[in-house]
CSV table of C-alpha atoms in Angstrom, one decimal:
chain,number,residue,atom,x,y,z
A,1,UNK,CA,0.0,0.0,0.0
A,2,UNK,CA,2.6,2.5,-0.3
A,3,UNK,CA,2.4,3.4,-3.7
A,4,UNK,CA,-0.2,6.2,-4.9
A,5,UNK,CA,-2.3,3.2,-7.0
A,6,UNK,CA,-2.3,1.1,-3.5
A,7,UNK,CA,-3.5,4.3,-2.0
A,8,UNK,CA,-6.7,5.0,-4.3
A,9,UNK,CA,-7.5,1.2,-4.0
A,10,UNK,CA,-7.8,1.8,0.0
A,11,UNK,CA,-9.5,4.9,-0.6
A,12,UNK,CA,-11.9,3.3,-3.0
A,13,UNK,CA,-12.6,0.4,-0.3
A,14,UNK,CA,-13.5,2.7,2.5
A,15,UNK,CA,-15.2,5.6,0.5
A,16,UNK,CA,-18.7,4.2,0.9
A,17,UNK,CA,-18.1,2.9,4.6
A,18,UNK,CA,-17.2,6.3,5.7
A,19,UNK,CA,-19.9,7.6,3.6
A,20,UNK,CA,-22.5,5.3,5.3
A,21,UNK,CA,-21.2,6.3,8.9
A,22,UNK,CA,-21.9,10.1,8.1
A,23,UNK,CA,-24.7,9.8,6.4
A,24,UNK,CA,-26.0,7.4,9.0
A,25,UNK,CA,-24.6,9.2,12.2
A,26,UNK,CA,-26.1,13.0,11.0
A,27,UNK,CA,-28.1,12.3,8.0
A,28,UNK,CA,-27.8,15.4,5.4
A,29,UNK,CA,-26.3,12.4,2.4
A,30,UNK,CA,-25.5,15.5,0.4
A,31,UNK,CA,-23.4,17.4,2.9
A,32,UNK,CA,-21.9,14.7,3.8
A,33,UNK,CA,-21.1,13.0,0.7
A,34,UNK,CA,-19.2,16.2,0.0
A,35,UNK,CA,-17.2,16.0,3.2
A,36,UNK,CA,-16.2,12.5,2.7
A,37,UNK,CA,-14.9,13.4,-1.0
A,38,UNK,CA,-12.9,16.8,1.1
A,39,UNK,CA,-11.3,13.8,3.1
A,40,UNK,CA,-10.9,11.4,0.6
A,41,UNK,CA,-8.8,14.6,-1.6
A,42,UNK,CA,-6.9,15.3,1.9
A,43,UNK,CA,-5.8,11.7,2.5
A,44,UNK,CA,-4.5,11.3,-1.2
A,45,UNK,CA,-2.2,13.9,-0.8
A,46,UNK,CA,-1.1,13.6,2.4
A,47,UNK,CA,-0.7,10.3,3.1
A,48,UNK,CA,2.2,9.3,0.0
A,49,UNK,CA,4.2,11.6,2.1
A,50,UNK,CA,3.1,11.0,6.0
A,51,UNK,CA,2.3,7.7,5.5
A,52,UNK,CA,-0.7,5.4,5.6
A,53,UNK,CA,-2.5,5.7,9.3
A,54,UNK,CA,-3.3,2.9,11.4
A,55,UNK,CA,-6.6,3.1,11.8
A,56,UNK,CA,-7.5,4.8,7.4
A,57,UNK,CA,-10.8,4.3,8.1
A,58,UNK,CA,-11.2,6.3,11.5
A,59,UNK,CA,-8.8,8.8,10.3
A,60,UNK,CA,-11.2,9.3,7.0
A,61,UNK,CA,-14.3,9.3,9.7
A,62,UNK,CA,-12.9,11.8,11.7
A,63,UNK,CA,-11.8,13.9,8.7
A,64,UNK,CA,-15.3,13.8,6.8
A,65,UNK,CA,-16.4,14.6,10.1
A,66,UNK,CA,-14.8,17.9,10.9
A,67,UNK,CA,-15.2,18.7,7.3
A,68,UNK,CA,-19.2,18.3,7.8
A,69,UNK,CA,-19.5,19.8,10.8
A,70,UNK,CA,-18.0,23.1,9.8
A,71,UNK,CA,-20.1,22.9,6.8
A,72,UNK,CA,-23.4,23.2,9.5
A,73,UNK,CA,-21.6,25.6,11.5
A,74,UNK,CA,-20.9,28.1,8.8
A,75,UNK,CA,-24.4,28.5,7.7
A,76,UNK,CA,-26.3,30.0,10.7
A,77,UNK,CA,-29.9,29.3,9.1
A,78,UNK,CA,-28.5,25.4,10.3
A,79,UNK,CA,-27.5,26.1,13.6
A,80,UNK,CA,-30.8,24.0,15.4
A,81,UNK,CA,-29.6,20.9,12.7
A,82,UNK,CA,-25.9,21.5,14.3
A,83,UNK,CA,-26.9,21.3,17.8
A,84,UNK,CA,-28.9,18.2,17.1
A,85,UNK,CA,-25.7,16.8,15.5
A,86,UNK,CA,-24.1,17.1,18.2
A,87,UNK,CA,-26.1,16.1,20.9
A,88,UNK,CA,-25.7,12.6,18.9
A,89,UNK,CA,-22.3,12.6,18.4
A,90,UNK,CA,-20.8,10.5,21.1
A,91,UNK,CA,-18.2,12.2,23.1
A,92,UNK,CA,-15.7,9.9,22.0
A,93,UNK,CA,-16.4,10.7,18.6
A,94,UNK,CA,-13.2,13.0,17.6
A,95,UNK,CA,-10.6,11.0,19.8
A,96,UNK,CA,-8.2,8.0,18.6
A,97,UNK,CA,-9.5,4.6,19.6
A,98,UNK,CA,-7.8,2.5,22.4
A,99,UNK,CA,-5.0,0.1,21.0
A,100,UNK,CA,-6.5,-3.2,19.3
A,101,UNK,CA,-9.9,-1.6,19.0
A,102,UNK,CA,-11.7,0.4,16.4
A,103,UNK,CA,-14.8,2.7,15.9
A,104,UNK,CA,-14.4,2.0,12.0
A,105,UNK,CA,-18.0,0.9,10.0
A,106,UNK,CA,-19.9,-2.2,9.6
A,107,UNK,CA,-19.3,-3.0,5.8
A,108,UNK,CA,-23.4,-3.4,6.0
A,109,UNK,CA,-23.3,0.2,5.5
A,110,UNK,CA,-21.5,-0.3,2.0
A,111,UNK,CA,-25.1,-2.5,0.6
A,112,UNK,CA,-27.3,0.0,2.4
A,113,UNK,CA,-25.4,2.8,0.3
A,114,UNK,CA,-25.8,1.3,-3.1
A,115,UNK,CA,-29.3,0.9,-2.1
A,116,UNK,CA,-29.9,4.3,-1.7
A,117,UNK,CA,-27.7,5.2,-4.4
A,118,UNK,CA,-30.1,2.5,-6.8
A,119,UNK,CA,-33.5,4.7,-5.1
A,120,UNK,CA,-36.5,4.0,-7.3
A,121,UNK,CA,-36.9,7.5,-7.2
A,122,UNK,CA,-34.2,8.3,-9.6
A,123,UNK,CA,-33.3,7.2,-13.2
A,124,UNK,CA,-30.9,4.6,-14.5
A,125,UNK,CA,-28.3,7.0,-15.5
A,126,UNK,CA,-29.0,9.2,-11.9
A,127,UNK,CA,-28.5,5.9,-10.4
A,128,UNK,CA,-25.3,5.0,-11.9
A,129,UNK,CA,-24.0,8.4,-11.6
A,130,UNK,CA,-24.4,8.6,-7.6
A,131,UNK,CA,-23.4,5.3,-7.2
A,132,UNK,CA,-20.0,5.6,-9.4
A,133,UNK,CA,-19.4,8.8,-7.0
A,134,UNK,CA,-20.8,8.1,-3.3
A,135,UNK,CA,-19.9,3.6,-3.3
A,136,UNK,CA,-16.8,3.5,-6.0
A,137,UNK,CA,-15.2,6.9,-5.2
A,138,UNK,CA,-15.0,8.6,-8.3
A,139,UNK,CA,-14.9,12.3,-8.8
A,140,UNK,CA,-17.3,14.0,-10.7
A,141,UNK,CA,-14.5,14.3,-13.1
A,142,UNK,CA,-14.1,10.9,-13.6
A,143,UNK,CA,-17.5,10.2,-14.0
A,144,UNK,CA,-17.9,12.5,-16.7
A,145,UNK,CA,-15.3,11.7,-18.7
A,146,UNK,CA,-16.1,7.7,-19.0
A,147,UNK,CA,-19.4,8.6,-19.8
A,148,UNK,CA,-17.8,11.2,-22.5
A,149,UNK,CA,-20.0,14.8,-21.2
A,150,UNK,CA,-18.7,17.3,-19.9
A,151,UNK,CA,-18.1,17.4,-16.0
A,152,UNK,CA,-21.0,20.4,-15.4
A,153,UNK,CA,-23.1,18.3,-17.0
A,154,UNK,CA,-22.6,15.8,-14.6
A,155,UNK,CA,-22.2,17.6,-11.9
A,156,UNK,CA,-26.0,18.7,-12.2
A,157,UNK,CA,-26.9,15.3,-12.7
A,158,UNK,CA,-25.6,14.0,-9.5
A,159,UNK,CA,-26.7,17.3,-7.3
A,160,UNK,CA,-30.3,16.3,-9.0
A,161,UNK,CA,-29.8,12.8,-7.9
A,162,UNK,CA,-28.9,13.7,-4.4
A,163,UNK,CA,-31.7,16.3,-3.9
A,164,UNK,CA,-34.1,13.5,-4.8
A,165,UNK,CA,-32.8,11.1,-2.4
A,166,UNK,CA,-32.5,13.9,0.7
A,167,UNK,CA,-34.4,12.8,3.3
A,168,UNK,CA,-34.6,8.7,2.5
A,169,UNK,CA,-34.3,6.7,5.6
A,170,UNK,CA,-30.9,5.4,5.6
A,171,UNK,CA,-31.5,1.6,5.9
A,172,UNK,CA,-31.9,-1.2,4.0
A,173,UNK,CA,-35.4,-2.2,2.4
A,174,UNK,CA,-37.9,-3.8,3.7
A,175,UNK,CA,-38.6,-7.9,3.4
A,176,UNK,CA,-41.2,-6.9,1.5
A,177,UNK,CA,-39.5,-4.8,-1.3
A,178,UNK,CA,-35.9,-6.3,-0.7
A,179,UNK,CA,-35.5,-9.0,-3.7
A,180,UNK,CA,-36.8,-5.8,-6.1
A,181,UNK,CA,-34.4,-3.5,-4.7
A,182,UNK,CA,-31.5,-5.5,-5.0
A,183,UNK,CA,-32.3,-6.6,-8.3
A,184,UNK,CA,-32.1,-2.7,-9.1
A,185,UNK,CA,-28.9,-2.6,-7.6
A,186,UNK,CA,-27.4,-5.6,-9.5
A,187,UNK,CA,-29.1,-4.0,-13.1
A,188,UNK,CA,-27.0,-0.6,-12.6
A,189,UNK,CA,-23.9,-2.9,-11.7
A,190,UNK,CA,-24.7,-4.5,-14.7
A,191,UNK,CA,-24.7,-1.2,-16.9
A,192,UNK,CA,-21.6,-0.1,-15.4
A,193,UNK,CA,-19.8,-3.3,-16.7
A,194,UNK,CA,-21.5,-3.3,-19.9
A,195,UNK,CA,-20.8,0.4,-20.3
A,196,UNK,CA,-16.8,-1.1,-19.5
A,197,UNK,CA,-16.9,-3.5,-21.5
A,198,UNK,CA,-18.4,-2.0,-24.8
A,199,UNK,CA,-18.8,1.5,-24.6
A,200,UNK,CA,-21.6,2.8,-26.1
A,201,UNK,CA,-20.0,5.8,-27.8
A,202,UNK,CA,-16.8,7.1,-28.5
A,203,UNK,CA,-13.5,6.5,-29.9
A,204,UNK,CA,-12.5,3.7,-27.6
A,205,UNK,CA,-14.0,0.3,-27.5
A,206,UNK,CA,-13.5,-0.8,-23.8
A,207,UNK,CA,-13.2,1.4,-20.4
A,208,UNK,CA,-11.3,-1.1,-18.3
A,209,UNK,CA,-11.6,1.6,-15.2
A,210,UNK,CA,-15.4,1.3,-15.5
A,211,UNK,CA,-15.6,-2.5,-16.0
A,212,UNK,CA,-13.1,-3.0,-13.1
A,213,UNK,CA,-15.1,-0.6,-11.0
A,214,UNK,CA,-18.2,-2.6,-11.8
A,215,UNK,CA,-16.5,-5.6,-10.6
A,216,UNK,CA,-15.2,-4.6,-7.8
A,217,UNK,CA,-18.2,-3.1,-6.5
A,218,UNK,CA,-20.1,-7.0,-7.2
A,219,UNK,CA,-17.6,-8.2,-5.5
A,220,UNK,CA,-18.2,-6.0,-2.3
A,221,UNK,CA,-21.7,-7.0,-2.4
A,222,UNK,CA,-21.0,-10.8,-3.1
A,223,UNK,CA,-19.1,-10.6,0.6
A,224,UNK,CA,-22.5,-8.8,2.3
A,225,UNK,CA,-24.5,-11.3,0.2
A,226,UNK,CA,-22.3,-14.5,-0.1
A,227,UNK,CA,-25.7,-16.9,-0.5
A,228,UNK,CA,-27.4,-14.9,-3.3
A,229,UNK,CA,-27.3,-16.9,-6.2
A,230,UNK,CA,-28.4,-13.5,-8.3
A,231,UNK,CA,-25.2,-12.0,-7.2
A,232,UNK,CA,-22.5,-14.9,-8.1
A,233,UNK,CA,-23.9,-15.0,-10.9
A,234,UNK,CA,-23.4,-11.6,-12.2
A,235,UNK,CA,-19.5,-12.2,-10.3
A,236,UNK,CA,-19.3,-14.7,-12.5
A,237,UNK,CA,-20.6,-13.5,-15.7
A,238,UNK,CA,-18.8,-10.2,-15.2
A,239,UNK,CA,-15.1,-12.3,-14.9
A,240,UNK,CA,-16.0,-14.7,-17.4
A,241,UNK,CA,-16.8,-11.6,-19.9
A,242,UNK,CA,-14.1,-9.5,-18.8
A,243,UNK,CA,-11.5,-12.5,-19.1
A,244,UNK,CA,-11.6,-11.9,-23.1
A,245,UNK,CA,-10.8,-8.3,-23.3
A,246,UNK,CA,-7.2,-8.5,-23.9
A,247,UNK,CA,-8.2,-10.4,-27.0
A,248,UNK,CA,-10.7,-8.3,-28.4
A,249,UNK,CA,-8.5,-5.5,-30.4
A,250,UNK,CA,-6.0,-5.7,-32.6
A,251,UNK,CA,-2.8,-4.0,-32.8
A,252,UNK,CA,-4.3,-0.6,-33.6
A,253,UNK,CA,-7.4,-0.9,-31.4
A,254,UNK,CA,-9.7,-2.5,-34.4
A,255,UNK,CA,-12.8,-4.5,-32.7
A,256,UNK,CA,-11.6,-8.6,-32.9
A,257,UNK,CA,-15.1,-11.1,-33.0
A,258,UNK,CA,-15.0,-14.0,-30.7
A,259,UNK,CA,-14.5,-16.1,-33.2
A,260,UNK,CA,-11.2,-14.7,-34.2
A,261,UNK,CA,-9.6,-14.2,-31.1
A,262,UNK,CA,-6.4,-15.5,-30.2
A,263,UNK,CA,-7.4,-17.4,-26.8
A,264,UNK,CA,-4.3,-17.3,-25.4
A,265,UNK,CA,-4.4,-14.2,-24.8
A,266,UNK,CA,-7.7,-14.5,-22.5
A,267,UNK,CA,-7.1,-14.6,-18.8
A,268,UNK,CA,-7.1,-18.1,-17.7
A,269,UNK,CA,-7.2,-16.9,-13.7
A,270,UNK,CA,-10.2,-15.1,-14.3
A,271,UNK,CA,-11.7,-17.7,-16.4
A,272,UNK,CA,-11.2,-20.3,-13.9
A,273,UNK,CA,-12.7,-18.0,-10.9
A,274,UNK,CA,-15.6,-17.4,-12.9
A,275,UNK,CA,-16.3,-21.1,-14.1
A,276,UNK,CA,-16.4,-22.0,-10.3
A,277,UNK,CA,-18.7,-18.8,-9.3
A,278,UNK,CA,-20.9,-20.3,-11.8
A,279,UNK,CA,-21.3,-23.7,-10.5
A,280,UNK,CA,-22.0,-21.9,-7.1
A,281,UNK,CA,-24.6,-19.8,-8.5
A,282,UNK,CA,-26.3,-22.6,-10.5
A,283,UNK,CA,-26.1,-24.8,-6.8
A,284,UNK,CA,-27.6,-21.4,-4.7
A,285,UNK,CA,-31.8,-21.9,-6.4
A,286,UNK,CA,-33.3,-21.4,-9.4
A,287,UNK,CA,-31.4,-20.1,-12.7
A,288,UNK,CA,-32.1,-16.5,-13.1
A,289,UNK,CA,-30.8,-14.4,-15.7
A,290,UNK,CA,-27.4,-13.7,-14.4
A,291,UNK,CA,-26.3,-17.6,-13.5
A,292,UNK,CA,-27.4,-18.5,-17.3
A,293,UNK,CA,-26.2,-15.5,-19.0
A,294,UNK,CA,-22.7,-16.8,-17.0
A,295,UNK,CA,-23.3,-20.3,-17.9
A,296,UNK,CA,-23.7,-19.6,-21.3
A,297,UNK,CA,-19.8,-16.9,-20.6
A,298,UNK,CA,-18.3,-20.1,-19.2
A,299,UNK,CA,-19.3,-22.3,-22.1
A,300,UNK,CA,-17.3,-20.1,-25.1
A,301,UNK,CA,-14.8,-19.2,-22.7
A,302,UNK,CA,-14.0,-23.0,-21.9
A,303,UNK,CA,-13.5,-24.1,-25.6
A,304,UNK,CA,-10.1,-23.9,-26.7
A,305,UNK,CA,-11.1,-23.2,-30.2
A,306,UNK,CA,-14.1,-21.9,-32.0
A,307,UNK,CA,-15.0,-24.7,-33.4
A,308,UNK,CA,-15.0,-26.7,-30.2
A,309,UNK,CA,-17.9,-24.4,-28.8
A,310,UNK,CA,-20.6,-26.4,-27.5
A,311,UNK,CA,-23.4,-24.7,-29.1
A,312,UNK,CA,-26.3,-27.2,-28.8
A,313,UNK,CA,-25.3,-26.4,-25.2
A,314,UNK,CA,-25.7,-23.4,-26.0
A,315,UNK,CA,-29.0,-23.0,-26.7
A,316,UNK,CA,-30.3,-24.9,-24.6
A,317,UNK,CA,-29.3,-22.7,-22.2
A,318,UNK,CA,-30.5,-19.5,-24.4
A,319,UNK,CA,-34.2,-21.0,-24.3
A,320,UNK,CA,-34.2,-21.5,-20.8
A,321,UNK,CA,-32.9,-17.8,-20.3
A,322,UNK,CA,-35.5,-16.4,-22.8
A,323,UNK,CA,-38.5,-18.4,-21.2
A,324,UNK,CA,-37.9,-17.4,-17.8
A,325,UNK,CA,-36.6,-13.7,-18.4
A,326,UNK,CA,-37.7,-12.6,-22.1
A,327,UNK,CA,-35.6,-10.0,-23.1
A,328,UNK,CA,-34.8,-8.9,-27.0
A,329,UNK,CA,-31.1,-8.9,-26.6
A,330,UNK,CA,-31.5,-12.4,-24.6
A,331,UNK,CA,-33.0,-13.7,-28.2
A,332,UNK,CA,-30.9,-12.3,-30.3
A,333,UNK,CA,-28.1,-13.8,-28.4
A,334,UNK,CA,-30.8,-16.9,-29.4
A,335,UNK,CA,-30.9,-16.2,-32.6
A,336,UNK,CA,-27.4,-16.4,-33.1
A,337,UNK,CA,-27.0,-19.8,-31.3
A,338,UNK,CA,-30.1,-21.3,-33.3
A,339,UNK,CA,-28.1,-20.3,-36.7
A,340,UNK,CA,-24.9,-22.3,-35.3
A,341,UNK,CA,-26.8,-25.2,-34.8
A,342,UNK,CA,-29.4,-25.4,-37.2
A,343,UNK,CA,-28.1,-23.3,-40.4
A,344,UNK,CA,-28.1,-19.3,-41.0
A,345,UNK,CA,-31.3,-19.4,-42.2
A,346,UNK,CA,-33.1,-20.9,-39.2
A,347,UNK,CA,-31.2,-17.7,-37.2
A,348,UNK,CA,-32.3,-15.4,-40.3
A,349,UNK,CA,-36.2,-16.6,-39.0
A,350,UNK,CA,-35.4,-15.2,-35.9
A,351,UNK,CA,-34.1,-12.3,-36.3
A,352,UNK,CA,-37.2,-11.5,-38.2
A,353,UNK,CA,-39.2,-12.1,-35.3
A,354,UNK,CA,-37.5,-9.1,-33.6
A,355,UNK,CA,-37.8,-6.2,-35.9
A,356,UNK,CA,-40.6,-4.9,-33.7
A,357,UNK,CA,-39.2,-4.8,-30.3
A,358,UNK,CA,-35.2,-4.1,-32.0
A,359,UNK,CA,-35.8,-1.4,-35.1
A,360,UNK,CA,-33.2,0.9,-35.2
A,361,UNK,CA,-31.1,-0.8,-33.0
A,362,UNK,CA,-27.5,-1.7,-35.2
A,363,UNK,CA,-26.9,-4.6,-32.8
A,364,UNK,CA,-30.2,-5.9,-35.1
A,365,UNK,CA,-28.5,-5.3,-38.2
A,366,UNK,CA,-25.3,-6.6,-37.4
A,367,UNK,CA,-26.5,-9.9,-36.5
A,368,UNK,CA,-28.6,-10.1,-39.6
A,369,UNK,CA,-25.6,-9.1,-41.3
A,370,UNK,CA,-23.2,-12.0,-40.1
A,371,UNK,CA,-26.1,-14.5,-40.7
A,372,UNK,CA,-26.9,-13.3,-44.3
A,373,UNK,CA,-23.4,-13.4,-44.9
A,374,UNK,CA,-22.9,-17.0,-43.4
A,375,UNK,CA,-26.3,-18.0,-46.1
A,376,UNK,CA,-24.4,-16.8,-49.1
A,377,UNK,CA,-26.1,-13.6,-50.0
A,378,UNK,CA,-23.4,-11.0,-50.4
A,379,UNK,CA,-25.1,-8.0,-51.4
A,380,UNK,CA,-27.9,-8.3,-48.5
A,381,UNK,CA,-25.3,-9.1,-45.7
A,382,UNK,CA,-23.1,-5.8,-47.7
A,383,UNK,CA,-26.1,-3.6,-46.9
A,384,UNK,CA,-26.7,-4.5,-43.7
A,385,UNK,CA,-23.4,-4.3,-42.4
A,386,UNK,CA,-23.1,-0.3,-44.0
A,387,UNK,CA,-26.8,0.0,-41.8
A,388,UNK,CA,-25.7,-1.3,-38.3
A,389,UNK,CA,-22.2,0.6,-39.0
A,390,UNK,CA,-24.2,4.0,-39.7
A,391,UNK,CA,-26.4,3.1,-36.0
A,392,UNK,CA,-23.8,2.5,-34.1
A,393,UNK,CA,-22.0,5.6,-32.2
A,394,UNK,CA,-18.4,3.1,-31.3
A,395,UNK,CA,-16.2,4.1,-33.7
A,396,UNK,CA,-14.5,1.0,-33.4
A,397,UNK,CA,-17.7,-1.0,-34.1
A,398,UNK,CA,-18.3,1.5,-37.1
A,399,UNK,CA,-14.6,1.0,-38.6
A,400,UNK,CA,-15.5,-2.7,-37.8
A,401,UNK,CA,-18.8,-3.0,-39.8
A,402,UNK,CA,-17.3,-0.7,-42.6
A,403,UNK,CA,-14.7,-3.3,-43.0
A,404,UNK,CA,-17.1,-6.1,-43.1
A,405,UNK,CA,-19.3,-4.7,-45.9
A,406,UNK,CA,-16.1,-3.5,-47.6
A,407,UNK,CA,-14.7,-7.1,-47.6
A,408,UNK,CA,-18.4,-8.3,-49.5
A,409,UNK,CA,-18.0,-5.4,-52.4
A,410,UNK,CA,-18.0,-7.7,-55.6
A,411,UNK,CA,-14.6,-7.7,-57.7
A,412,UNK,CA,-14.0,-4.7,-60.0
């Protein structure tokens, strides 16, 4: 830990604890959200040069701490809210713990954060947003720029967020809304990774700080919630996914299909962790969407060659997933498998059956595109490559798709 990367790491894993001791101790998550950002700056530059404390997390406490209470005392229209602050402030509260012992947070407070953080209340991308900032750490700054706006822009998102959240009891849900709640929080982990893994838009094709983040934060909640099969799964599918990223660009960042990868260069530790999560997950209840989505990760990442892929498997797998949680990517993802099992045009059929619920969408075209092109017809797989390249905003999907329809053009 005595590097400045081993630093933000530790800063990273108590950011949300200390946030959920403030925010649980005096309420006010916007104040003191703030605070524990002031402390977090304050401990990254200080400590490279005074060293790491004893006790990071109570130094962090007692940092966000001071920071927040001289927020309340400056502003004299908050002086009743200060003096009920500290009539529950222990008087202990400012003063080094006794050897061996420690005032530092339950890591419970860490789930309870991402559960506010994932409030119905807000949107998918407030939800994100907050949590990226309050539970990973990230400054505004940060945020803004993997998500390729511009940092005011952001900023008003999260103060929006916030302000809607101001006043939510700061505990966990309710038996009777928990399994919806968490599912919440495991979707915007979810869009994090995704987000990683294939960005959206932009110039680049993978954000390995998001992806990592997103992990890293399922990980965190895997250790509150070690016998949720929901949660391995999406562990699992996460590593299993993020195992093949090394592989998926070339030399000068060009997008690589799984097909073509070289498979040596996928990362056989994480591959390995993630196979076993999935086992666990599958042995934890009944398949949801994460454990077979992971399943079906574990199956092309455990064939040494394409052509080994056990794609009867495959989609087996897929129509399990589609019946229990139909979803138009989910059968696309079908589609796909159907055509490597039954022939291109059985796939083609399918694809058809999702113009509806996928028009416009160049993932659509780009699947109808590889399938046409596997049934012979040139011209029609030519066309709908130059479509799904003119949907997409990834520039290195759109140089990819180009390339694909450039590769049909007939010979001059």
């Amino acid at each position: 830990m005595r590097g400045t990367t081993g630093i933000e790491d530790l800063l990273r894993l108590h950011a949300p604890q200390v946030l959920g001791a403030l925010v649980r101790r005096y309420g006010h998550f916007d104040l003191a959200e703030d605070s524990v950002q002031e402390a977090l700056l304050a401990a990254a530059q200080q400590w490279p040069d005074a060293g790491r404390p004893d006790n990071p997390r109570g130094w962090l406490i007692k940092v966000a701490s001071r920071r927040l209470t001289e927020a309340l005392r400056s502003d004299e229209a908050r002086r009743r809210r200060e003096e009920t602050v500290a009539a529950l402030t222990p008087r202990d509260a400012f003063t080094a713990p006794a050897p061996g012992e420690s005032r530092a947070p339950s890591e419970d407070d860490t789930l309870t954060l991402l559960f506010l953080c994932c409030h119905p209340a807000l949107t998918p991308a407030a939800q994100v947003a907050l949590t990226l900032r309050a539970v990973g750490g990230l400054t505004t700054a940060e945020i803004a720029r993997a998500h390729l706006v511009p940092e005011a822009t952001m900023a008003q998102r999260i103060s929006r967020a916030k302000q809607k959240v101001k006043g939510v009891p700061f505990r966990q849900p309710g038996r009777e809304d928990r399994d919806q709640r968490l599912a919440a929080v495991l979707q915007v982990l979810y869009l994090i990774f995704n987000e990683g893994y294939t960005a959206t838009s932009g110039s680049d094709l993978h954000r390995a700080d998001l992806a990592a983040e997103a992990i890293r934060l399922t990980r965190a909640v895997r250790r509150l919630l070690p016998q949720e099969g929901a949660v391995t799964g999406l562990l699992a599918l996460m590593l299993l996914t993020d195992a093949r990223s090394a592989a998926r660009t070339g030399p000068h960042g060009e997008l690589v299909p799984l097909d073509e990868q070289d498979r040596s260069r996928w990362d056989g530790k994480a591959i390995a962790e993630g196979s076993a999560l999935v086992e666990e997950a599958l042995s934890e209840g009944p398949a949801g969407a994460y454990q077979l989505q992971a399943a079906i990760a574990a199956l092309h990442d455990e064939a040494a060659r394409a052509e080994d892929t056990d794609w009867p498997q495959i989609l087996a797998l897929y129509d399990i997933l589609v019946r229990r949680a139909p979803e138009p990517m989910a059968e696309l993802g079908r589609a796909v498998a159907v055509a490597m099992v039954h022939g291109p045009e059985a796939g083609l059929s399918e694809v058809a059956e999702l113009e509806d619920r996928l028009a416009g969408h160049h993932r659509l075209d780009a699947v109808r595109a590889h399938l046409l092109e596997k049934a012979g017809d040139a011209e029609g797989a030519r066309a709908a490559y130059r479509l799904a390249a003119q949907r997409t905003l990834s520039v290195p999907e759109t140089r990819y798709l180009q390339m694909r329809a450039a590769r049909l053009l007939p010979p001059a």
